[in-house]
CSV table of C-alpha atoms in Angstrom, one decimal:
chain,number,residue,atom,x,y,z
G,19,MET,CA,-117.7,-39.7,20.4
G,20,ASN,CA,-118.8,-43.3,19.5
G,21,SER,CA,-120.0,-45.3,22.2
G,22,GLN,CA,-118.1,-48.0,20.8
G,23,ASN,CA,-115.2,-46.0,22.0
G,24,LEU,CA,-116.1,-45.3,25.4
G,25,LYS,CA,-114.5,-47.0,28.5
G,26,TYR,CA,-118.1,-46.8,30.4
G,27,PRO,CA,-120.6,-47.2,27.3
G,28,ARG,CA,-123.5,-47.6,29.5
G,29,ILE,CA,-123.3,-45.0,32.3
G,30,LYS,CA,-125.1,-42.5,30.3
G,31,TYR,CA,-127.7,-44.7,28.5
G,32,LEU,CA,-128.7,-45.9,32.7
G,33,ARG,CA,-129.0,-42.4,33.5
G,34,GLU,CA,-131.3,-41.3,30.6
G,35,ASN,CA,-133.6,-44.3,31.0
G,36,ALA,CA,-133.7,-43.7,34.7
G,37,GLU,CA,-134.9,-40.1,33.8
G,38,LEU,CA,-132.5,-38.6,36.0
G,39,THR,CA,-129.9,-35.5,35.1
G,40,GLN,CA,-126.6,-35.8,35.6
G,41,ALA,CA,-127.1,-33.3,38.6
G,42,ASP,CA,-129.5,-35.9,40.5
G,43,LEU,CA,-126.9,-39.0,39.9
G,44,ALA,CA,-124.0,-36.9,41.1
G,45,GLN,CA,-125.8,-36.0,43.9
G,46,ILE,CA,-126.8,-39.8,44.8
G,47,LEU,CA,-123.1,-40.6,44.3
G,48,GLY,CA,-121.8,-37.9,46.4
G,49,VAL,CA,-119.7,-36.1,43.4
G,50,THR,CA,-119.9,-32.7,41.5
G,51,GLN,CA,-122.0,-32.5,38.6
G,52,SER,CA,-118.9,-31.6,37.2
G,53,ALA,CA,-117.1,-35.0,38.0
G,54,TYR,CA,-119.7,-37.1,37.1
G,55,SER,CA,-120.1,-35.0,33.4
G,56,LEU,CA,-116.2,-36.2,33.3
G,57,TYR,CA,-116.8,-39.8,34.0
G,58,GLU,CA,-119.8,-40.3,31.6
G,59,ASN,CA,-117.8,-38.1,28.5
G,60,ASP,CA,-114.8,-40.2,29.2
G,61,LYS,CA,-112.6,-37.6,30.2
G,62,ARG,CA,-111.9,-39.1,33.4
G,63,ASP,CA,-111.7,-42.5,35.2
G,64,ILE,CA,-114.5,-43.7,37.5
G,65,PRO,CA,-113.0,-44.5,40.8
G,66,THR,CA,-113.8,-48.3,42.1
G,67,ASP,CA,-115.8,-47.0,44.9
G,68,ILE,CA,-118.1,-45.0,42.2
G,69,LEU,CA,-118.1,-48.1,40.1
G,70,ILE,CA,-119.6,-50.0,43.0
G,71,GLN,CA,-122.1,-47.5,43.6
G,72,LEU,CA,-123.2,-47.2,39.9
G,73,ALA,CA,-123.4,-51.0,39.6
G,74,ASP,CA,-125.5,-51.2,43.1
G,75,PHE,CA,-127.7,-48.5,41.6
G,76,TYR,CA,-128.8,-50.0,38.5
G,77,GLN,CA,-128.7,-53.5,40.0
G,78,CYS,CA,-125.9,-54.7,37.3
G,79,SER,CA,-122.4,-55.9,37.5
G,80,ILE,CA,-119.6,-53.6,36.6
G,81,ASP,CA,-118.9,-55.8,33.9
G,82,TYR,CA,-122.1,-54.7,32.4
G,83,LEU,CA,-121.6,-51.0,32.8
G,84,LEU,CA,-118.1,-51.5,31.3
G,85,GLY,CA,-119.7,-53.1,28.2
G,86,ARG,CA,-117.6,-56.4,28.2
G,87,ILE,CA,-121.1,-58.4,28.8
G,88,ASP,CA,-124.4,-57.7,27.4
G,89,LYS,CA,-126.8,-59.2,30.3
G,90,ARG,CA,-127.7,-56.7,32.7
G,91,THR,CA,-128.7,-59.0,35.5
G,92,LEU,CA,-126.4,-61.8,36.2
G,93,TRP,CA,-127.2,-65.4,37.7
G,94,ASN,CA,-124.5,-64.6,40.3
G,95,THR,CA,-126.5,-61.1,41.4
G,96,LEU,CA,-129.7,-63.0,41.5
G,97,LEU,CA,-128.2,-65.3,43.7
G,98,PHE,CA,-125.9,-63.0,45.8
G,99,SER,CA,-129.6,-61.2,46.3
G,100,PHE,CA,-131.1,-64.1,47.5
G,101,TYR,CA,-128.5,-64.7,49.7
G,102,LYS,CA,-128.6,-61.4,51.3
G,103,TYR,CA,-132.5,-61.6,51.8
G,104,LEU,CA,-131.7,-64.8,53.8
G,105,LEU,CA,-129.3,-63.2,56.0
G,106,ILE,CA,-131.8,-60.1,56.6
G,107,ASN,CA,-134.6,-62.6,57.2
G,108,GLU,CA,-132.2,-64.6,59.3
G,109,SER,CA,-131.2,-61.8,61.6
G,110,THR,CA,-135.0,-60.3,61.6
G,111,THR,CA,-137.0,-63.7,62.4
G,112,GLY,CA,-134.1,-65.7,64.1
G,113,ILE,CA,-134.3,-68.3,61.4
G,114,SER,CA,-130.9,-70.4,61.4
C-alpha cells in the first residue's frame, strides 16, 4: 500500500524510527497489538484520544501525523511546551 494513500502516513515511520514494535506502542497507548496494527495499516480509524496520545508521545502535531504538514515541530508546539514549563515552575517555586 502506497503511504501517499494512507490516512495516517507517518505512524509506522515514527514507530520504527523510535525502534518500537507494534506491541510496544500498543501497550503504551493501552490498546491491543491487533488494534494498533489495524490503525497502522489503515484498516480502522484512529480514535481522537489515541491520536492525541500519539502526538504527545512523538512530540508532534496531529496534522503532522495525518500528513497535512511536513514540519514535525511547530512553533506553537514549542510555545505551548514553554507555557507548560512556566506553569509547572510557578506551582513548584511560587513564582508569579
